[in-house]
GROMACS .gro file of C-alpha atoms in nm:
model
  314
    1MET     CA    1  -0.050   0.019   0.030
    2TRP     CA    2   0.331   0.274   0.043
    3SER     CA    3   0.464   0.149  -0.249
    4ALA     CA    4   0.153   0.233  -0.439
    5LEU     CA    5   0.135   0.612  -0.255
    6GLN     CA    6   0.495   0.656  -0.290
    7ASP     CA    7   0.451   0.597  -0.697
    8GLY     CA    8   0.137   0.792  -0.716
    9TRP     CA    9   0.326   1.055  -0.507
   10ASP     CA   10   0.639   1.070  -0.744
   11GLN     CA   11   0.372   1.066  -1.081
   12VAL     CA   12   0.186   1.367  -0.934
   13ASN     CA   13   0.566   1.522  -0.825
   14GLY     CA   14   0.727   1.465  -1.193
   15TRP     CA   15   0.394   1.549  -1.387
   16ILE     CA   16   0.430   1.922  -1.178
   17PHE     CA   17   0.776   1.901  -1.265
   18GLU     CA   18   0.811   1.853  -1.646
   19THR     CA   19   0.482   2.075  -1.700
   20LEU     CA   20   0.527   2.385  -1.519
   21VAL     CA   21   0.875   2.409  -1.363
   22GLN     CA   22   1.081   2.253  -1.598
   23PRO     CA   23   0.977   2.495  -1.928
   24ALA     CA   24   0.986   2.812  -1.705
   25LEU     CA   25   1.327   2.747  -1.603
   26PHE     CA   26   1.497   2.647  -1.927
   27SER     CA   27   1.303   2.988  -2.079
   28LEU     CA   28   1.472   3.145  -1.810
   29GLY     CA   29   1.831   2.945  -1.867
   30LEU     CA   30   1.794   2.823  -1.516
   31MET     CA   31   1.860   2.448  -1.608
   32GLU     CA   32   2.105   2.387  -1.336
   33TRP     CA   33   1.869   2.453  -1.067
   34ALA     CA   34   1.647   2.152  -1.208
   35GLU     CA   35   1.763   1.932  -0.976
   36ASP     CA   36   1.715   2.092  -0.662
   37ALA     CA   37   1.365   2.274  -0.823
   38PHE     CA   38   1.265   1.868  -0.844
   39GLU     CA   39   1.333   1.816  -0.466
   40TRP     CA   40   1.183   2.142  -0.390
   41ILE     CA   41   0.827   2.020  -0.516
   42ASP     CA   42   0.822   1.777  -0.309
   43PHE     CA   43   0.840   2.004   0.023
   44ALA     CA   44   0.570   2.220  -0.168
   45LEU     CA   45   0.358   1.935  -0.272
   46PHE     CA   46   0.363   1.800   0.121
   47GLY     CA   47   0.346   2.153   0.282
   48LEU     CA   48   0.007   2.133   0.024
   49LEU     CA   49  -0.142   1.828   0.147
   50GLN     CA   50  -0.121   1.901   0.531
   51VAL     CA   51  -0.293   2.212   0.467
   52VAL     CA   52  -0.612   2.017   0.293
   53ILE     CA   53  -0.643   1.775   0.550
   54ILE     CA   54  -0.592   1.986   0.873
   55TYR     CA   55  -0.840   2.241   0.683
   56LEU     CA   56  -1.100   1.877   0.577
   57VAL     CA   57  -1.033   1.772   0.965
   58CYS     CA   58  -1.087   2.154   1.144
   59ARG     CA   59  -1.354   2.372   1.010
   60PRO     CA   60  -1.605   2.096   1.013
   61LEU     CA   61  -1.550   2.067   1.385
   62GLU     CA   62  -1.545   2.470   1.403
   63ALA     CA   63  -1.833   2.543   1.182
   64TRP     CA   64  -2.032   2.241   1.426
   65LYS     CA   65  -1.994   2.373   1.798
   66PRO     CA   66  -1.784   2.714   1.804
   67VAL     CA   67  -1.646   2.823   2.100
   68GLU     CA   68  -1.700   3.195   2.027
   69PRO     CA   69  -1.791   3.361   1.694
   70ARG     CA   70  -1.550   3.453   1.415
   71GLN     CA   71  -1.529   3.797   1.462
   72ASP     CA   72  -1.176   3.931   1.423
   73ARG     CA   73  -1.132   3.798   1.060
   74ARG     CA   74  -0.914   4.073   0.975
   75SER     CA   75  -0.645   3.881   1.260
   76ILE     CA   76  -0.772   3.556   1.103
   77ARG     CA   77  -0.697   3.622   0.757
   78THR     CA   78  -0.328   3.726   0.835
   79ASP     CA   79  -0.294   3.361   1.046
   80ILE     CA   80  -0.408   3.218   0.732
   81PHE     CA   81  -0.103   3.359   0.549
   82TYR     CA   82   0.145   3.250   0.786
   83THR     CA   83  -0.016   2.918   0.755
   84LEU     CA   84   0.063   2.952   0.375
   85LEU     CA   85   0.399   3.127   0.363
   86THR     CA   86   0.463   2.821   0.651
   87ARG     CA   87   0.412   2.530   0.461
   88LEU     CA   88   0.407   2.658   0.111
   89GLY     CA   89   0.653   2.927   0.087
   90LEU     CA   90   0.926   3.035   0.221
   91LEU     CA   91   1.010   2.849   0.481
   92PRO     CA   92   0.994   2.478   0.294
   93LEU     CA   93   1.263   2.673   0.104
   94VAL     CA   94   1.462   2.772   0.416
   95ALA     CA   95   1.455   2.429   0.573
   96PHE     CA   96   1.533   2.262   0.246
   97ILE     CA   97   1.874   2.500   0.166
   98LEU     CA   98   1.982   2.437   0.539
   99PHE     CA   99   1.904   2.082   0.515
  100ALA     CA  100   2.051   1.953   0.256
  101SER     CA  101   2.381   2.086   0.323
  102VAL     CA  102   2.363   2.013   0.674
  103GLU     CA  103   2.255   1.660   0.548
  104ALA     CA  104   2.543   1.619   0.279
  105ARG     CA  105   2.873   1.773   0.516
  106LEU     CA  106   2.714   1.463   0.790
  107SER     CA  107   2.682   1.209   0.650
  108GLY     CA  108   3.005   1.191   0.441
  109MET     CA  109   3.177   1.268   0.773
  110VAL     CA  110   3.041   0.964   0.895
  111ALA     CA  111   3.125   0.792   0.590
  112ASP     CA  112   3.471   0.895   0.612
  113SER     CA  113   3.478   0.774   0.982
  114GLY     CA  114   3.394   0.463   0.909
  115TRP     CA  115   3.105   0.474   1.228
  116ILE     CA  116   2.777   0.361   1.227
  117PRO     CA  117   2.521   0.633   1.447
  118PRO     CA  118   2.241   0.385   1.695
  119THR     CA  119   1.913   0.450   1.623
  120LEU     CA  120   1.654   0.313   1.789
  121GLU     CA  121   1.596   0.008   1.556
  122THR     CA  122   1.960  -0.071   1.596
  123MET     CA  123   1.933  -0.014   2.003
  124PHE     CA  124   1.565  -0.286   1.944
  125PRO     CA  125   1.601  -0.499   1.642
  126ILE     CA  126   1.197  -0.571   1.729
  127LEU     CA  127   1.099  -0.208   1.558
  128ARG     CA  128   1.259  -0.355   1.216
  129GLU     CA  129   0.987  -0.623   1.246
  130TRP     CA  130   0.719  -0.420   1.365
  131PRO     CA  131   0.729  -0.142   1.145
  132LEU     CA  132   0.384   0.046   1.329
  133LEU     CA  133   0.507  -0.018   1.633
  134ALA     CA  134   0.812   0.178   1.538
  135LEU     CA  135   0.611   0.446   1.319
  136CYS     CA  136   0.438   0.490   1.702
  137VAL     CA  137   0.768   0.507   1.919
  138TYR     CA  138   0.910   0.776   1.646
  139ILE     CA  139   0.582   0.987   1.743
  140VAL     CA  140   0.628   0.913   2.127
  141VAL     CA  141   0.963   1.049   2.129
  142LEU     CA  142   0.961   1.375   1.861
  143ASP     CA  143   0.582   1.460   2.062
  144PHE     CA  144   0.827   1.420   2.391
  145GLY     CA  145   1.113   1.652   2.190
  146GLU     CA  146   0.834   1.884   2.146
  147TYR     CA  147   0.703   1.907   2.479
  148TRP     CA  148   1.025   2.045   2.563
  149ARG     CA  149   1.059   2.281   2.298
  150HIS     CA  150   0.741   2.442   2.383
  151ARG     CA  151   0.898   2.465   2.737
  152PHE     CA  152   1.190   2.618   2.662
  153GLN     CA  153   0.999   2.844   2.436
  154HIS     CA  154   0.804   2.975   2.776
  155MET     CA  155   1.073   2.947   2.982
  156PHE     CA  156   1.392   3.148   2.806
  157GLY     CA  157   1.323   3.510   2.768
  158TRP     CA  158   1.479   3.537   2.449
  159TRP     CA  159   1.261   3.272   2.329
  160TRP     CA  160   0.943   3.412   2.468
  161ALA     CA  161   0.970   3.766   2.286
  162LEU     CA  162   0.900   3.527   1.990
  163HIS     CA  163   0.696   3.316   2.086
  164SER     CA  164   0.474   3.537   2.220
  165ILE     CA  165   0.348   3.630   1.882
  166HIS     CA  166   0.197   3.274   1.883
  167HIS     CA  167   0.014   3.367   2.249
  168ALA     CA  168  -0.089   3.721   2.092
  169GLN     CA  169  -0.403   3.603   1.908
  170ARG     CA  170  -0.725   3.646   2.056
  171GLN     CA  171  -0.936   3.494   1.762
  172MET     CA  172  -0.795   3.147   1.787
  173THR     CA  173  -0.854   2.883   1.493
  174PHE     CA  174  -0.681   2.559   1.361
  175TRP     CA  175  -0.484   2.838   1.177
  176THR     CA  176  -0.330   3.018   1.451
  177ASP     CA  177  -0.104   2.682   1.439
  178ASP     CA  178   0.119   2.851   1.196
  179ARG     CA  179   0.104   3.174   1.418
  180ASN     CA  180   0.504   3.207   1.478
  181HIS     CA  181   0.817   3.441   1.428
  182ILE     CA  182   1.038   3.262   1.150
  183ILE     CA  183   1.331   3.251   1.359
  184ASP     CA  184   1.082   3.020   1.616
  185ASP     CA  185   0.973   2.832   1.304
  186VAL     CA  186   1.336   2.816   1.213
  187LEU     CA  187   1.478   2.686   1.501
  188GLY     CA  188   1.193   2.452   1.559
  189ALA     CA  189   1.252   2.250   1.204
  190ILE     CA  190   1.629   2.202   1.360
  191TRP     CA  191   1.502   2.083   1.671
  192PHE     CA  192   1.258   1.875   1.490
  193GLY     CA  193   1.480   1.781   1.270
  194ALA     CA  194   1.750   1.701   1.496
  195ILE     CA  195   1.607   1.465   1.741
  196ALA     CA  196   1.461   1.264   1.406
  197LEU     CA  197   1.765   1.240   1.281
  198ALA     CA  198   1.944   1.135   1.640
  199ILE     CA  199   1.716   0.829   1.683
  200GLY     CA  200   1.687   0.736   1.319
  201VAL     CA  201   1.333   0.812   1.168
  202PRO     CA  202   1.368   0.627   0.826
  203PRO     CA  203   1.195   0.890   0.548
  204GLY     CA  204   0.922   0.655   0.490
  205HIS     CA  205   0.791   0.727   0.836
  206PHE     CA  206   0.875   1.056   0.903
  207PRO     CA  207   0.609   1.189   0.668
  208ILE     CA  208   0.379   1.007   0.849
  209VAL     CA  209   0.470   1.094   1.175
  210VAL     CA  210   0.506   1.484   1.068
  211VAL     CA  211   0.104   1.473   0.933
  212VAL     CA  212   0.031   1.305   1.304
  213LEU     CA  213   0.156   1.581   1.546
  214ARG     CA  214   0.064   1.892   1.261
  215VAL     CA  215  -0.305   1.728   1.248
  216ALA     CA  216  -0.289   1.741   1.660
  217GLU     CA  217  -0.148   2.041   1.656
  218SER     CA  218  -0.393   2.220   1.423
  219LEU     CA  219  -0.681   2.049   1.596
  220SER     CA  220  -0.578   2.190   1.980
  221HIS     CA  221  -0.598   2.504   1.871
  222ALA     CA  222  -0.951   2.537   1.686
  223ASN     CA  223  -1.243   2.742   1.782
  224VAL     CA  224  -1.458   2.437   1.883
  225ARG     CA  225  -1.580   2.309   2.216
  226LEU     CA  226  -1.501   1.947   2.222
  227SER     CA  227  -1.368   1.835   2.526
  228PHE     CA  228  -1.266   1.425   2.533
  229GLY     CA  229  -1.401   1.351   2.834
  230ARG     CA  230  -1.242   1.192   3.221
  231VAL     CA  231  -1.044   0.925   3.033
  232GLY     CA  232  -0.972   1.077   2.637
  233GLU     CA  233  -0.847   1.403   2.798
  234ARG     CA  234  -0.548   1.245   2.973
  235LEU     CA  235  -0.474   1.062   2.643
  236PHE     CA  236  -0.455   1.270   2.370
  237VAL     CA  237  -0.491   1.693   2.348
  238SER     CA  238  -0.794   1.859   2.304
  239PRO     CA  239  -0.863   2.178   2.214
  240ARG     CA  240  -1.032   2.248   2.564
  241PHE     CA  241  -0.691   2.080   2.684
  242HIS     CA  242  -0.467   2.346   2.453
  243ARG     CA  243  -0.718   2.632   2.486
  244LEU     CA  244  -0.660   2.583   2.852
  245HIS     CA  245  -0.259   2.708   2.764
  246HIS     CA  246  -0.374   2.993   2.561
  247GLY     CA  247  -0.576   3.155   2.811
  248GLU     CA  248  -0.546   3.477   2.963
  249LEU     CA  249  -0.351   3.367   3.246
  250GLY     CA  250  -0.156   3.082   3.078
  251SER     CA  251   0.157   3.289   2.917
  252GLY     CA  252   0.511   3.298   3.049
  253GLU     CA  253   0.697   3.068   3.196
  254SER     CA  254   0.407   2.978   3.461
  255GLY     CA  255   0.208   2.836   3.173
  256LYS     CA  256   0.019   2.482   3.138
  257ASN     CA  257  -0.069   2.250   2.914
  258PHE     CA  258   0.260   2.268   2.722
  259ALA     CA  259   0.167   1.932   2.522
  260VAL     CA  260   0.127   1.850   2.135
  261LEU     CA  261  -0.027   1.519   2.093
  262LEU     CA  262   0.034   1.298   2.458
  263PRO     CA  263  -0.033   1.514   2.767
  264VAL     CA  264   0.126   1.261   2.978
  265TRP     CA  265   0.404   1.466   2.946
  266ASP     CA  266   0.251   1.763   3.127
  267TRP     CA  267   0.096   1.502   3.377
  268ILE     CA  268   0.426   1.326   3.457
  269PHE     CA  269   0.669   1.733   3.507
  270GLY     CA  270   0.353   1.920   3.747
  271THR     CA  271   0.233   2.153   3.384
  272ALA     CA  272  -0.115   1.992   3.320
  273ASP     CA  273  -0.442   2.129   3.416
  274PHE     CA  274  -0.736   1.908   3.312
  275ARG     CA  275  -1.055   2.088   3.456
  276ARG     CA  276  -1.312   2.015   3.228
  277ASP     CA  277  -1.511   2.267   3.042
  278VAL     CA  278  -1.337   2.541   3.096
  279PHE     CA  279  -1.293   2.730   2.798
  280PRO     CA  280  -1.125   3.059   2.854
  281ARG     CA  281  -1.080   3.304   2.613
  282THR     CA  282  -0.711   3.380   2.465
  283GLY     CA  283  -0.496   3.583   2.419
  284ASP     CA  284  -0.229   3.761   2.687
  285PRO     CA  285  -0.349   4.155   2.739
  286ALA     CA  286   0.036   4.201   2.846
  287LEU     CA  287   0.191   4.205   2.540
  288PRO     CA  288   0.134   4.464   2.272
  289GLU     CA  289  -0.223   4.559   2.073
  290ALA     CA  290  -0.013   4.551   1.738
  291MET     CA  291   0.103   4.141   1.791
  292ALA     CA  292  -0.290   4.070   1.815
  293THR     CA  293  -0.439   4.300   1.522
  294GLY     CA  294  -0.117   4.404   1.335
  295GLY     CA  295  -0.036   4.267   0.967
  296TRP     CA  296   0.292   4.013   0.962
  297LEU     CA  297   0.570   4.196   0.843
  298ARG     CA  298   0.445   4.430   1.131
  299GLN     CA  299   0.432   4.133   1.396
  300GLN     CA  300   0.764   3.979   1.266
  301TRP     CA  301   0.967   4.350   1.359
  302ILE     CA  302   0.754   4.381   1.712
  303GLY     CA  303   0.896   3.987   1.760
  304LEU     CA  304   1.241   4.048   1.682
  305ARG     CA  305   1.315   4.374   1.868
  306ARG     CA  306   1.133   4.217   2.155
  307MET     CA  307   1.395   3.956   2.121
  308GLY     CA  308   1.631   4.179   2.105
  309ALA     CA  309   1.553   4.363   2.392
  310ALA     CA  310   1.535   4.052   2.570
  311LEU     CA  311   1.882   3.942   2.495
  312ILE     CA  312   2.048   4.267   2.598
  313GLY     CA  313   1.846   4.260   2.956
  314ARG     CA  314   1.592   4.520   2.886
   0.00000   0.00000   0.00000
């Protein structure tokens, strides 16, 4: 089944390249970039797939039982721009250029040394025989890593200066998940990619892990009055569970409910708030008004300026 899906994906990728991209490169005299362009199309297609899946899952839920009416549509449009830019535009290009060069250097160094880095599959051979179990283990490990990245975003002043853009949104929807400073996104991509490389996530598993965590993150930000119940709330992060994190008193180091997919991390480390049927107003009132209502460029500039001030101790 996986091979059939991969073949179909490659055919779509090839058709886009041969029909749209290759002729444009040829007419512009840029055919030396053809191989790089072909690989970058894969990034863009994967981003588009994420956006489509997330929209099909989350939009009907928001229409079914919203926590609050959609009033500030301008800020929602800004969040949509964040999502399109992150999933289809600048960040995939930056990630491709960065990781392509880093991976080539690391692979060459490892090959020259003759050392074989340990992975989860080499330490636990049973994972090779049970690919579904291996996939679940990779998701759990990366989710644990994402929990601590989120904790650090609230813990360090310079990182909170960037992450606070995400918490400034008062009209939270599933689009809010990608409302981040671009430096914060790059740091997140490096963090996630480094953990995936360290534990040896196979190329075939990596896209599935990303989609699972992305859908979970977007659903948790959705404007829907949805709780998973006494048991379910302790198994998976719900929109209610994460909305408490975005409440007016949930910002900074004292925040709660940092988990992305599995609330068990919040339970273990004492940051869980399992109050049921609580759907607070969102947005940090201590943040500048422009971080909530300004456009993308203004929010990026304010975040950069605040990070600079935090680094010099102001």
